[in-house]
XYZ file of C-alpha atoms in Angstrom:
627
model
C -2.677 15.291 -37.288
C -0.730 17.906 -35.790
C 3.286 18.463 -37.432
C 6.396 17.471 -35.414
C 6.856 13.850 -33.515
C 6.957 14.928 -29.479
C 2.632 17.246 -31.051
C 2.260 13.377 -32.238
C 2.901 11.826 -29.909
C 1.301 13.974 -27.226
C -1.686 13.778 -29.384
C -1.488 10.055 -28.949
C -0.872 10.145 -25.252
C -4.006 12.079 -24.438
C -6.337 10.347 -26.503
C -5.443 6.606 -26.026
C -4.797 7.311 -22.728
C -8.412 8.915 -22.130
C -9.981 5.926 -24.069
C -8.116 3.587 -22.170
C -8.506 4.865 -18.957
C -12.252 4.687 -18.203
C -11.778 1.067 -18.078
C -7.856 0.765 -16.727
C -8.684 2.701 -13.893
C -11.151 -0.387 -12.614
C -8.432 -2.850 -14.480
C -5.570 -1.064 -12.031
C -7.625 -0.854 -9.154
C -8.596 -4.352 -8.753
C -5.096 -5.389 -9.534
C -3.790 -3.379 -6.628
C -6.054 -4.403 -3.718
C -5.901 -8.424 -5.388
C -2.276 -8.046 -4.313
C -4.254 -8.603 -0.673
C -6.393 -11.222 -2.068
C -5.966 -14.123 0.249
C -6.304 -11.375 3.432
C -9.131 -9.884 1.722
C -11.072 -13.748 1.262
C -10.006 -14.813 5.110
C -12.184 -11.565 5.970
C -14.728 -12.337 3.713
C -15.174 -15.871 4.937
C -15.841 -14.731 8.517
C -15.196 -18.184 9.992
C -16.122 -18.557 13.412
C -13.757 -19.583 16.185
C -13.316 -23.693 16.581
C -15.047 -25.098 18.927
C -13.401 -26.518 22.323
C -12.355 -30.396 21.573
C -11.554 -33.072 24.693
C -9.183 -34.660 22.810
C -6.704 -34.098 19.638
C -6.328 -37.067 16.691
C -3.419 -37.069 14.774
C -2.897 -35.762 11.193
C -3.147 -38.916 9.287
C -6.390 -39.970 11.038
C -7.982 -36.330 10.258
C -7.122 -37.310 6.852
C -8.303 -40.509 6.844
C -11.843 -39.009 8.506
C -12.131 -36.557 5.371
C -11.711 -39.042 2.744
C -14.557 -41.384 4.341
C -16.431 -38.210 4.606
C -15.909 -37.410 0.615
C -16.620 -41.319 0.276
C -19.922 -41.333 2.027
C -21.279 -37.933 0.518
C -20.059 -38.860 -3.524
C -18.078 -41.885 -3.943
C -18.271 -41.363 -7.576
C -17.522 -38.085 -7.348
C -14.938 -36.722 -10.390
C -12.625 -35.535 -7.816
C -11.965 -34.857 -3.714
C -10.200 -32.023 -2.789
C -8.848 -31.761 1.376
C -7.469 -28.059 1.913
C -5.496 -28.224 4.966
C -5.350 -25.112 7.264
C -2.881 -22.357 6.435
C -3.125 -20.993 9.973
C -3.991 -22.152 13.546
C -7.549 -21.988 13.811
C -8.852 -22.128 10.768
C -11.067 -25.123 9.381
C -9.701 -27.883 6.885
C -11.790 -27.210 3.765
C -13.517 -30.196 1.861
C -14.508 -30.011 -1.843
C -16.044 -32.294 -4.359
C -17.396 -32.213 -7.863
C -20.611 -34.666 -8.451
C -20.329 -36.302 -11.884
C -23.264 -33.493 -12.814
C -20.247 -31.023 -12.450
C -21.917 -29.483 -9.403
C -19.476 -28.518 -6.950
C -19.946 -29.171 -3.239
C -18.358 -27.939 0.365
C -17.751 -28.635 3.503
C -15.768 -27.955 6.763
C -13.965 -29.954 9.050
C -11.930 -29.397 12.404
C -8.519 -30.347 11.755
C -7.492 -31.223 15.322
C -9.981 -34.227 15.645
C -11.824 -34.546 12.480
C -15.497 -34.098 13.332
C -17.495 -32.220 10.575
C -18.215 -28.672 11.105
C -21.730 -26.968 10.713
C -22.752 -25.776 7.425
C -21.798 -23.570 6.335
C -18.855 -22.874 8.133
C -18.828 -18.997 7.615
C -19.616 -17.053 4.503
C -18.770 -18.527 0.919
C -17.434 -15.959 -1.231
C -15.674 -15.345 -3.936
C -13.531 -12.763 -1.511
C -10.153 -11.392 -2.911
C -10.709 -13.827 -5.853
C -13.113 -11.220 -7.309
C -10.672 -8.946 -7.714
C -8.639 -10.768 -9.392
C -10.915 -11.846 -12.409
C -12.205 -8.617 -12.573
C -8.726 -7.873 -13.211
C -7.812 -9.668 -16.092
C -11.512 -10.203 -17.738
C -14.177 -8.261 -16.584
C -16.176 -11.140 -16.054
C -16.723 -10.614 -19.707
C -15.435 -14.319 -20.492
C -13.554 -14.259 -23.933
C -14.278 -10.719 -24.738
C -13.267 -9.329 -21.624
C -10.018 -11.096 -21.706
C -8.984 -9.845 -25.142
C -10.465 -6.298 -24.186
C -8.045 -6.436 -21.159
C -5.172 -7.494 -23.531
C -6.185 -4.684 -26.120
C -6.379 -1.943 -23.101
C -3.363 -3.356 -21.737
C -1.000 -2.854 -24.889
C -3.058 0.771 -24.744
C -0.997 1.126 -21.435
C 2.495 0.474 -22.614
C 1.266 3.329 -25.596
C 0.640 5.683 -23.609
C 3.368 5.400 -20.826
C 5.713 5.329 -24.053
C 4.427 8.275 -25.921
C 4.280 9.620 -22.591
C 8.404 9.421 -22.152
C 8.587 10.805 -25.634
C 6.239 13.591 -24.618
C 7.947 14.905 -21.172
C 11.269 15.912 -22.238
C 11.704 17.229 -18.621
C 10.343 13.939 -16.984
C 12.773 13.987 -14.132
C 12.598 17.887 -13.153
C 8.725 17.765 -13.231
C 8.919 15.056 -11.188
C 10.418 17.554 -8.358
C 7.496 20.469 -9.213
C 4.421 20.432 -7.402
C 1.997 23.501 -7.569
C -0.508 23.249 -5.018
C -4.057 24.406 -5.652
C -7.316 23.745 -7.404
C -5.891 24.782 -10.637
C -5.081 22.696 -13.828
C -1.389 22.740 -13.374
C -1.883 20.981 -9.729
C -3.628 18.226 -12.012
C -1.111 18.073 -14.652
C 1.955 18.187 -11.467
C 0.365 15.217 -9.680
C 0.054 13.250 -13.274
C 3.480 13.648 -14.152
C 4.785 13.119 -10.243
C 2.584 9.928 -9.742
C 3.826 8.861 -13.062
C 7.280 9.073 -12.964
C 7.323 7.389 -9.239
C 5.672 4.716 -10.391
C 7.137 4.184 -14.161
C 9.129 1.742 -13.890
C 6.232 -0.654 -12.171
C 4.033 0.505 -14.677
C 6.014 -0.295 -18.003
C 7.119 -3.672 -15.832
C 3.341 -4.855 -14.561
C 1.591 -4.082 -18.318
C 4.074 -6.192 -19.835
C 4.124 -9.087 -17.669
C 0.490 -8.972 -17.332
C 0.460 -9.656 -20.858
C 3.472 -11.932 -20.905
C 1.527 -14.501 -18.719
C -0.712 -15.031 -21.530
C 1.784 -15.139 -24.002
C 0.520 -17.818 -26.196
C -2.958 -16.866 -26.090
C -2.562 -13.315 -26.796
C 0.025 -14.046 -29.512
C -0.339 -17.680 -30.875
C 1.266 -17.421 -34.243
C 4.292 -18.523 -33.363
C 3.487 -21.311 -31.380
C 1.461 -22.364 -34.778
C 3.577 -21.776 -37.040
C 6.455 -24.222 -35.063
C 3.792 -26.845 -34.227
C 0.513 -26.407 -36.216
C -2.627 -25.306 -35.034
C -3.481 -28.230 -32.384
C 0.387 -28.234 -31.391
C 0.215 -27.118 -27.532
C 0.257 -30.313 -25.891
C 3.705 -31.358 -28.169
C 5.312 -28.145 -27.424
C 4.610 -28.530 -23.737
C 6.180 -32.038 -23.706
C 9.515 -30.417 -25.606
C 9.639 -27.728 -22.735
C 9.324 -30.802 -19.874
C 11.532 -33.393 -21.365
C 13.984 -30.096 -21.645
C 13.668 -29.656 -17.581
C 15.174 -32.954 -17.355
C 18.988 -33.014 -17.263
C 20.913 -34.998 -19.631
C 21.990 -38.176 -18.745
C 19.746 -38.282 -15.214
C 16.503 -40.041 -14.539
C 13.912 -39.601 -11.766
C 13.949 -42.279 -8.594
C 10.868 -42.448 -6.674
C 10.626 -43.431 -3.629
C 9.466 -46.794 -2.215
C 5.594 -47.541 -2.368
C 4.789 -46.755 1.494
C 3.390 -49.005 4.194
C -0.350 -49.251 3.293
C -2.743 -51.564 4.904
C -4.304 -53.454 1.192
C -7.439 -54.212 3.015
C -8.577 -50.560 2.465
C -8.271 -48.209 -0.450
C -5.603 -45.914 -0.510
C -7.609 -42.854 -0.832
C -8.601 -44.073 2.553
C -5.217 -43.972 3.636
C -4.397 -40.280 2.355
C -2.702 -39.437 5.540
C 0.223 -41.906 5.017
C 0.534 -41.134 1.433
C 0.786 -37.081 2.447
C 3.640 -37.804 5.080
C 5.588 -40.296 2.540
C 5.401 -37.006 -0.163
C 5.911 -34.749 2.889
C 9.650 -36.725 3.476
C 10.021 -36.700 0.139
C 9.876 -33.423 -0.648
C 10.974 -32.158 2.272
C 7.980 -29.538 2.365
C 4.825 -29.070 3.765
C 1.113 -30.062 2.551
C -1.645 -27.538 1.930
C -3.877 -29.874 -0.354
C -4.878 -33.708 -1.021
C -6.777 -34.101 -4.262
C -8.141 -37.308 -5.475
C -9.200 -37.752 -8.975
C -11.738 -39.952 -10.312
C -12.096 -41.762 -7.100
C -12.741 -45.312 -6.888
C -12.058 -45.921 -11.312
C -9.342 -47.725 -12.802
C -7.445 -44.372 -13.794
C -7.892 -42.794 -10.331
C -4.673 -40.597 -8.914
C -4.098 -39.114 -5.873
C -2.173 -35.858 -5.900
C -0.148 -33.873 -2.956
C 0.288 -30.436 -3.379
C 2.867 -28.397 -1.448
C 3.219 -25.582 0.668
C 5.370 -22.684 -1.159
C 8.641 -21.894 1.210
C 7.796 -18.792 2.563
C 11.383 -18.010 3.715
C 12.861 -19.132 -0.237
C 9.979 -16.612 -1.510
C 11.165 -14.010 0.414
C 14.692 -14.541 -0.891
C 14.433 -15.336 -4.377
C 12.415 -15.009 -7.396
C 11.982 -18.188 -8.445
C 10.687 -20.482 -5.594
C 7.523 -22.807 -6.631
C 6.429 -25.862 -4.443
C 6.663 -29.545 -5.484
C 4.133 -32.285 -5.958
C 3.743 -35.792 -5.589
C 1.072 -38.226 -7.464
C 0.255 -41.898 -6.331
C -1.444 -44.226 -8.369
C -4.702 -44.837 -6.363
C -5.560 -48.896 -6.906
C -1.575 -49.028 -5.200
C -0.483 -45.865 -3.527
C 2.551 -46.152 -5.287
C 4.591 -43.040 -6.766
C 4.189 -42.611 -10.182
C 5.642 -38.877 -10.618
C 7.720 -36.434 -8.286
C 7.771 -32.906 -9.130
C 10.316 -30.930 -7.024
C 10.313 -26.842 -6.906
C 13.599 -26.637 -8.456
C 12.623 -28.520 -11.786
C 12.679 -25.841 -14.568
C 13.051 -26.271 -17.916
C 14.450 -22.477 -18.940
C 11.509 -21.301 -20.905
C 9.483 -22.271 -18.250
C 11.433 -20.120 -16.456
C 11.027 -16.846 -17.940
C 6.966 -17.373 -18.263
C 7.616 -18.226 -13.925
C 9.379 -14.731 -13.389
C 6.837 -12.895 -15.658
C 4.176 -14.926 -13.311
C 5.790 -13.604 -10.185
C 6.420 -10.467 -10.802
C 3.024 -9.634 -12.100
C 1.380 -11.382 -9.077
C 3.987 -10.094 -6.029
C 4.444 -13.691 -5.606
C 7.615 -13.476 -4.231
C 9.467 -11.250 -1.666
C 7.002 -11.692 1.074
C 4.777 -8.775 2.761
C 7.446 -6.132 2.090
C 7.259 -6.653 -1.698
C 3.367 -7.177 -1.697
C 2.829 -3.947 0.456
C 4.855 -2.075 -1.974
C 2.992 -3.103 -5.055
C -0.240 -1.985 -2.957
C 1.235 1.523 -2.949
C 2.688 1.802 -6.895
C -0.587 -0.062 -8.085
C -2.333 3.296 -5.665
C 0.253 5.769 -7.732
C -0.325 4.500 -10.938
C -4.201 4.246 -10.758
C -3.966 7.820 -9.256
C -2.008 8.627 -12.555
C -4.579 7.433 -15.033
C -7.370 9.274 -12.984
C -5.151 12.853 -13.035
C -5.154 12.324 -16.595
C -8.716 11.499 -17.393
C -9.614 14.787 -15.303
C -6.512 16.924 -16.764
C -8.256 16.280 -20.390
C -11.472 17.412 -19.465
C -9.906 20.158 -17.791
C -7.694 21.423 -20.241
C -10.922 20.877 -22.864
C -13.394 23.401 -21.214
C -10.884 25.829 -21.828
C -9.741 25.244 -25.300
C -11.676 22.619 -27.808
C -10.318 21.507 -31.220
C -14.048 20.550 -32.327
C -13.090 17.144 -32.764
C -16.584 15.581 -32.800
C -18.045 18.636 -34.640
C -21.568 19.952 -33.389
C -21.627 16.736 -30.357
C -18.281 18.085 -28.834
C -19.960 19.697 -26.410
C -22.077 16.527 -25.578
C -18.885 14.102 -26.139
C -17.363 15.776 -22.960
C -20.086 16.152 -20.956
C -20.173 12.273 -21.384
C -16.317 12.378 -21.160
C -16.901 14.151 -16.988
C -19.449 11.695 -16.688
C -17.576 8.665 -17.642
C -14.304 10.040 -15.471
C -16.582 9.942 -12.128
C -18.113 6.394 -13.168
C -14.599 4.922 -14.165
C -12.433 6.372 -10.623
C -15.303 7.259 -8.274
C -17.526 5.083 -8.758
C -15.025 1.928 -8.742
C -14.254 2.824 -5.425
C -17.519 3.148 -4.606
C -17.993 0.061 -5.729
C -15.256 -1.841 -4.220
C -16.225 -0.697 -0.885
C -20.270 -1.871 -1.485
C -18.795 -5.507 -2.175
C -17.418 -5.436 1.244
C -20.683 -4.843 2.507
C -22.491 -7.239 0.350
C -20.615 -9.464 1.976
C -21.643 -8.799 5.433
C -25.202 -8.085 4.657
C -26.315 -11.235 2.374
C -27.623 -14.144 4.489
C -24.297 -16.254 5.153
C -27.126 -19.468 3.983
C -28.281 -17.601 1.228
C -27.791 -20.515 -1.744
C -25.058 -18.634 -4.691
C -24.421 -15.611 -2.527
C -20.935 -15.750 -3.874
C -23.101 -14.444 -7.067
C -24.862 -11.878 -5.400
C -21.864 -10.551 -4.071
C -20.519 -9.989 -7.182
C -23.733 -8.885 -8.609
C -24.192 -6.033 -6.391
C -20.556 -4.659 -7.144
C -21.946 -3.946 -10.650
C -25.273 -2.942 -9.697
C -23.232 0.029 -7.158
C -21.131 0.942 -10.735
C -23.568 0.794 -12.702
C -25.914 3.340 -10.482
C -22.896 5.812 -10.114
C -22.582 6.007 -13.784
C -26.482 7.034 -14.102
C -25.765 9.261 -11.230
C -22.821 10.755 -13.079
C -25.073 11.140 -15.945
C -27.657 13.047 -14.330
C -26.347 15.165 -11.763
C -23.807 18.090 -12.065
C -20.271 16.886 -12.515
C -18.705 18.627 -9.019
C -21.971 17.206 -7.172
C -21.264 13.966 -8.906
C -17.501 13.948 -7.977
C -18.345 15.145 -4.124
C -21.487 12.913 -3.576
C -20.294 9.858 -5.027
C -16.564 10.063 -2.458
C -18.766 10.955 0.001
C -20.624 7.892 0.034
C -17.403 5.911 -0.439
C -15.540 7.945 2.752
C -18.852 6.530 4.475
C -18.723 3.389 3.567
C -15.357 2.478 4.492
C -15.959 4.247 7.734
C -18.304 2.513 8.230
C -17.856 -1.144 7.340
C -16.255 -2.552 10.833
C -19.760 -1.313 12.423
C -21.472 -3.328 9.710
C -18.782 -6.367 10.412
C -19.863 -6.289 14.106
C -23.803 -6.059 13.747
C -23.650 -9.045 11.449
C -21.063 -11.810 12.584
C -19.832 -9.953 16.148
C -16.581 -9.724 14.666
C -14.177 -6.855 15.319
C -10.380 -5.454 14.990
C -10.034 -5.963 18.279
C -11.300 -9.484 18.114
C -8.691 -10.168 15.179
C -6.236 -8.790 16.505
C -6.447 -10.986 20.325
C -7.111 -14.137 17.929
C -3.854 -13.711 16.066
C -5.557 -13.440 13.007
C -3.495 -10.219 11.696
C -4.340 -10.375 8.057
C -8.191 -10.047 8.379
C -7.282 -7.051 11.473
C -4.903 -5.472 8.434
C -7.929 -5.379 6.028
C -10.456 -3.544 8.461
C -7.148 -1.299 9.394
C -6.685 -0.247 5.497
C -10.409 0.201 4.899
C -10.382 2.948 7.481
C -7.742 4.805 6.617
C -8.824 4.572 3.188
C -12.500 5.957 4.521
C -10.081 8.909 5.728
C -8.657 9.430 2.930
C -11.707 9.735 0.897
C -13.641 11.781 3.678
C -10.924 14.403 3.334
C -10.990 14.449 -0.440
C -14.819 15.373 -0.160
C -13.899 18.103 1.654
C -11.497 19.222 -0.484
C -13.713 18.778 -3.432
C -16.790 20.096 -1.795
C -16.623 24.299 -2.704
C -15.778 23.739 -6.360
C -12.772 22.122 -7.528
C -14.555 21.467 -10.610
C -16.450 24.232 -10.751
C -17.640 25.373 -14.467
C -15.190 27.939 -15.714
C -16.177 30.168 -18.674
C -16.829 28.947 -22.207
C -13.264 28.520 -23.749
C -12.556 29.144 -27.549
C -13.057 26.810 -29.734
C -11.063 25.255 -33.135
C -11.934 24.414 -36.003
C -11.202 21.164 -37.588
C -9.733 20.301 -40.718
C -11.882 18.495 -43.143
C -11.820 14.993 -43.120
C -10.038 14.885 -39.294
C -12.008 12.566 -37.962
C -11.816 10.147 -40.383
C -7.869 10.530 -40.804
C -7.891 9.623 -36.953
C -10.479 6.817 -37.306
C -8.277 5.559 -40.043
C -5.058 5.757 -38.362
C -6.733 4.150 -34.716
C -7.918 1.182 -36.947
C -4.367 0.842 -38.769
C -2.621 0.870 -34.971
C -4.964 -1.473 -33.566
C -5.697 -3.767 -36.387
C -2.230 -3.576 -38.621
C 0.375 -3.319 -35.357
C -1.444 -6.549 -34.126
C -0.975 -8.459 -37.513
C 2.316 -7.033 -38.275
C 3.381 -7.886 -34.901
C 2.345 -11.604 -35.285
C 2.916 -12.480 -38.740
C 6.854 -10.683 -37.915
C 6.877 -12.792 -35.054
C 6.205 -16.233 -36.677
C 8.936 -15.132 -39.814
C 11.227 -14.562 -37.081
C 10.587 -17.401 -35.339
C 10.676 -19.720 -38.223
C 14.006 -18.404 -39.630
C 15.828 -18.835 -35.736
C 14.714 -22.423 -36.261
C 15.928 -23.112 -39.757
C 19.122 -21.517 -38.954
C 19.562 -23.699 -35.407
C 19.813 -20.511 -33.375
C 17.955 -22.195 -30.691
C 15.275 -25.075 -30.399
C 11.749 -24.659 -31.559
C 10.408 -25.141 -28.160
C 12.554 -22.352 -26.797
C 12.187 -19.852 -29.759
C 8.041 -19.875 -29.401
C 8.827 -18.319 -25.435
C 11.040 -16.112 -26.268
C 9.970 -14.526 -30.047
C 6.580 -13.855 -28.778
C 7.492 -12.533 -25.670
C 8.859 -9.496 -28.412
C 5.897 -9.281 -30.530
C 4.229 -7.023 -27.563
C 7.081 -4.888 -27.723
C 6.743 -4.704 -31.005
C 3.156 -4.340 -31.417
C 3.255 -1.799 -29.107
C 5.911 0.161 -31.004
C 3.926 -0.304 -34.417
C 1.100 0.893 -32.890
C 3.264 4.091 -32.099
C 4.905 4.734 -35.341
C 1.447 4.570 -37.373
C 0.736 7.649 -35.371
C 4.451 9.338 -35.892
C 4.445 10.264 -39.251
C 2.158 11.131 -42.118
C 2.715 7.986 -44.502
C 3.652 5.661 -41.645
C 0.488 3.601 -41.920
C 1.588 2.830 -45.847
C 4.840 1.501 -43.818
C 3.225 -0.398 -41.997
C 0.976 -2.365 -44.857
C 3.998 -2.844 -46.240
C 5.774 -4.258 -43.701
C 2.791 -6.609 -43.175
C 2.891 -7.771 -46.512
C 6.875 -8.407 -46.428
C 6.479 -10.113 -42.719
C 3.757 -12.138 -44.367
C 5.681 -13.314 -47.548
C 8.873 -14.133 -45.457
C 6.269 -16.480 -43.039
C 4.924 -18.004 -46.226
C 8.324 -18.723 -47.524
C 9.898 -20.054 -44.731
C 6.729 -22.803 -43.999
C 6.790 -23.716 -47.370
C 8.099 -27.509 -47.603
């Protein structure tokens, strides 16, 4: 390791951010455009216009005609879901789950009830995709802790970064234009420092949402290792006040010589009144059984979203042999822990603030993947030129594979983002699990560009690869009208902005690409001459193998085992309630993790600090659960 803490630290910058960013660039990426999501899935969906009715029902008997739909398709179905209609003229949604877990759809006009062909557009996964991909991969298990892990490589490298740029401010005001490396290394640090605040803010609250799960020795040590459910019932019997109890309302008017799942309509207006709030969903559980519920789920305020943080909807549950209340959950019921995991929530998912807020997250989640990809290509820039030898006689190959992965991990994730779209629009709308095959093609696209990467020159790679994307996206409201007759202008004369928006932002992101090919296309990347090359010290590689595992492995156990000492000591001392000290102690164990992970790297017998630190952290946990 090289001498001095800022030659640390930018040692530990560039590498974890490299390592990290072949996979955070995707990770980034499909965060940003699942800030669109629900635009994104009404494209997807492509439902046709509703067809011309003679006469308009009310909403209670539209309701009523869905649940003797549900009844006559699966009466002993484990639940009934009715989606009502966001917008005018869209179809009201019907889902059920068979007892075989199989999940069924259908679609029904919501201005007279009568059951729409099937299927009613395309069923999709849509914006959805996005989103999972963002947070697991589709790795299941695996993918979510290698999200977590990558994640907690972010804050890192954005904090070694700080530590690195004494001059963060005034570089952020130099720009150099040209093909050069310090054009690279001026849009990495300008891109960066826009967007740092977001950054630092959206890795830890994406990892603060999954607090407990990422971090759960603290909730075990306060409530043993099958303790969730009791520490969930502290944090809601804490959301009540003191002193106050819940009223419910009256049972409503219900004719007894029908079920009451029959008669959702009146129960949704009596939680409608209630609640003073709108529906958007009617589930039924276990329909027709002695423990069966019906649910009401309401619409968010959209004008208390744009105003304030903190701004959930409410809910109201009937017992279903009675259609009487049996719980009432308002928006402004929040027990304080509860709380903070909501904000984290929010902010992570632009759930608040409206459009305004959600179109700027578009444009810092663009900046900061545009930082990680300036920095993947800076380092194998600045290595052609000058190469330490770290990997010995395979250097050479390690950064050929190092290009190669660069154009997989930023070109080709665009690439593929844009061939979903078209999966979309070119799998048969009846096509049984094309939701699948959606999502299967997106990794088929990545997966070719990486072989492409592999095989062809790096600048041809780069070039060819945006060049396909620039088409694509250029391309893609042709596609749109050739397969469902569906067009911006169409959108747009409908009222249906959102899905005009997303063909809008595909071309101009099309554009954007088509000029970078032509930027790119006379050798931006073009080979320069062999560089000189370092030697390494003996035993290098292994010092930095041995350090990465101490960060990684150590910081994470130091981290929790600190974390459930300090937890247990704030209880035994009364500084606040167990309940409340499990939010808010491991909330600080990223912080901290992330910091250990640092200092292993900052000095030459930090990792010894660190084992010892575990070993005092885990003494003081001992100690304090001892009886």
């Amino acid at each position: 390791m090289k001498p001095g803490l800022r030659q640390r630290m930018s040692w530990l910058h560039t590498w974890c951010g490299l390592v990290c960013a072949w996979l955070l660039c995707l990770i980034f990426l499909a965060g940003t455009i699942s800030v669109f999501r629900a635009p994104i899935t009404r494209w997807m969906t492509a439902e046709p216009a509703l067809p011309p009715v003679s006469a308009v029902l009310g909403q209670e008997a539209v309701i009523a005609a869905a649940a003797r739909f549900l009844q006559q398709q699966d009466g002993n179905a484990r639940f009934w879901r009715i989606e009502l209609p966001g917008e005018s003229g869209q179809a009201m949604k019907l889902v059920w789950r068979s007892a075989d877990g199989s999940t069924h759809e259908a679609a029904m006009d919501p201005r007279n009830g009568a059951v729409l062909p099937h299927p009613w557009g395309r069923k999709t996964e849509g914006g959805r995709h996005f989103m999972t991909l963002h947070y697991t991969l589709y790795a299941g298990n695996f993918g979510f802790w290698l999200v977590g892990w990558l994640t907690v490589g972010m804050l890192v490298a954005l904090l070694s970064g700080i530590v690195v740029h004494k001059r963060i401010f005034k570089d952020f005001f130099t720009f150099r234009p040209g093909r050069g490396q310090r054009a690279w290394l001026d849009g990495h640090n300008a891109s960066a420092v826009l967007t740092l605040p977001f950054q630092l803010m959206i890795a830890y609250t994406g990892l603060a949402i999954f607090y407990t799960s990422y971090m759960p020795g603290p909730l075990r040590a306060m409530y043993g290792e099958n303790g969730h459910q009791q520490w969930q019932a502290e944090l809601a019997r804490q959301a009540a006040e003191p002193g106050t109890a819940t009223v419910l309302p009256a049972r409503p008017a219900l004719d007894g010589r029908q079920p009451a799942r029959w008669q959702a309509g009146i129960l949704m207006n009596a939680a409608q009144q209630a609640l003073d709030s709108e529906a958007r969903m009617v589930m039924v559980e276990r329909p027709g059984q002695a423990t069966e519920r019906i649910s009401v789920y309401m619409r968010p305020d959209a004008e208390a979203s744009v105003r304030q943080l903190l701004s959930s909807a409410g809910r109201a549950t009937f017992q279903g042999a009675t259609g009487e209340f049996i719980a009432l959950q308002r928006p402004d019921a929040h027990a304080s822990p509860d709380v903070v995991h909501e904000v984290m929530d929010r902010l992570h998912l632009a759930a608040y603030g409206g459009w305004t807020i959600r179109w700027l997250y578009f444009v810092c989640g663009l900046a900061g993947t545009l930082m990680m990809a300036t920095g993947a290509v800076l380092f194998t820039l600045k290595r052609r030129n000058k190469s330490d030898s770290e990997f010995g006689a395979y250097t050479p190959m390690f950064y050929r594979l190092a290009e190669s992965l660069n154009v997989a991990a930023i070109a080709g994730a665009c690439l593929a983002c844009i061939a979903y779209f078209h999966a979309n629009r070119l799998i048969p709308a009846a096509l049984s699990g094309r939701e699948e095959w959606e999502i299967k093609a997106f990794f088929a696209v990545w997966a070719v560009s990486l072989l492409h990467a592999l095989v062809r020159p790096v600048q041809r790679a780069w070039v060819e690869q945006f060049a396909c994307t620039a088409v694509l996206c250029l391309g893609l409201p042709v596609v749109n009208v050739l397969t469902t007759g569906q067009h911006g202008l169409n959108y747009a004369l409908a009222g249906n902005w959102q899905a005009a928006c997303v063909e809008s932002v595909v071309l101009v992101m099309g554009g954007v690409f088509a000029v970078l090919t032509w930027r790119l296309r006379d050798g931006a990347w073009a080979q320069p001459k062999p560089g000189r090359i370092s030697a390494t010290a003996r035993g290098y590689r292994w010092q930095v193998l041995g350090r990465g595992a101490c960060a990684i492995v150590g910081g994470y156990v130091f981290a929790m085992l600190a974390a459930m000492a300090l937890a247990q000591g704030m209880a035994a001392l009364g500084l606040a309630s167990r309940s409340i000290v499990v939010v808010y102690v491991t909330l600080l164990s990223f912080l901290v993790y992330a910091l250990a992970a640092m200092w292993v790297f900052a000095a030459r017998w930090a990792w010894a600090g660190l084992l010892a630190a575990v070993v005092v952290s885990g003494v003081f946990s001992w100690q304090l659960a001892a009886p």
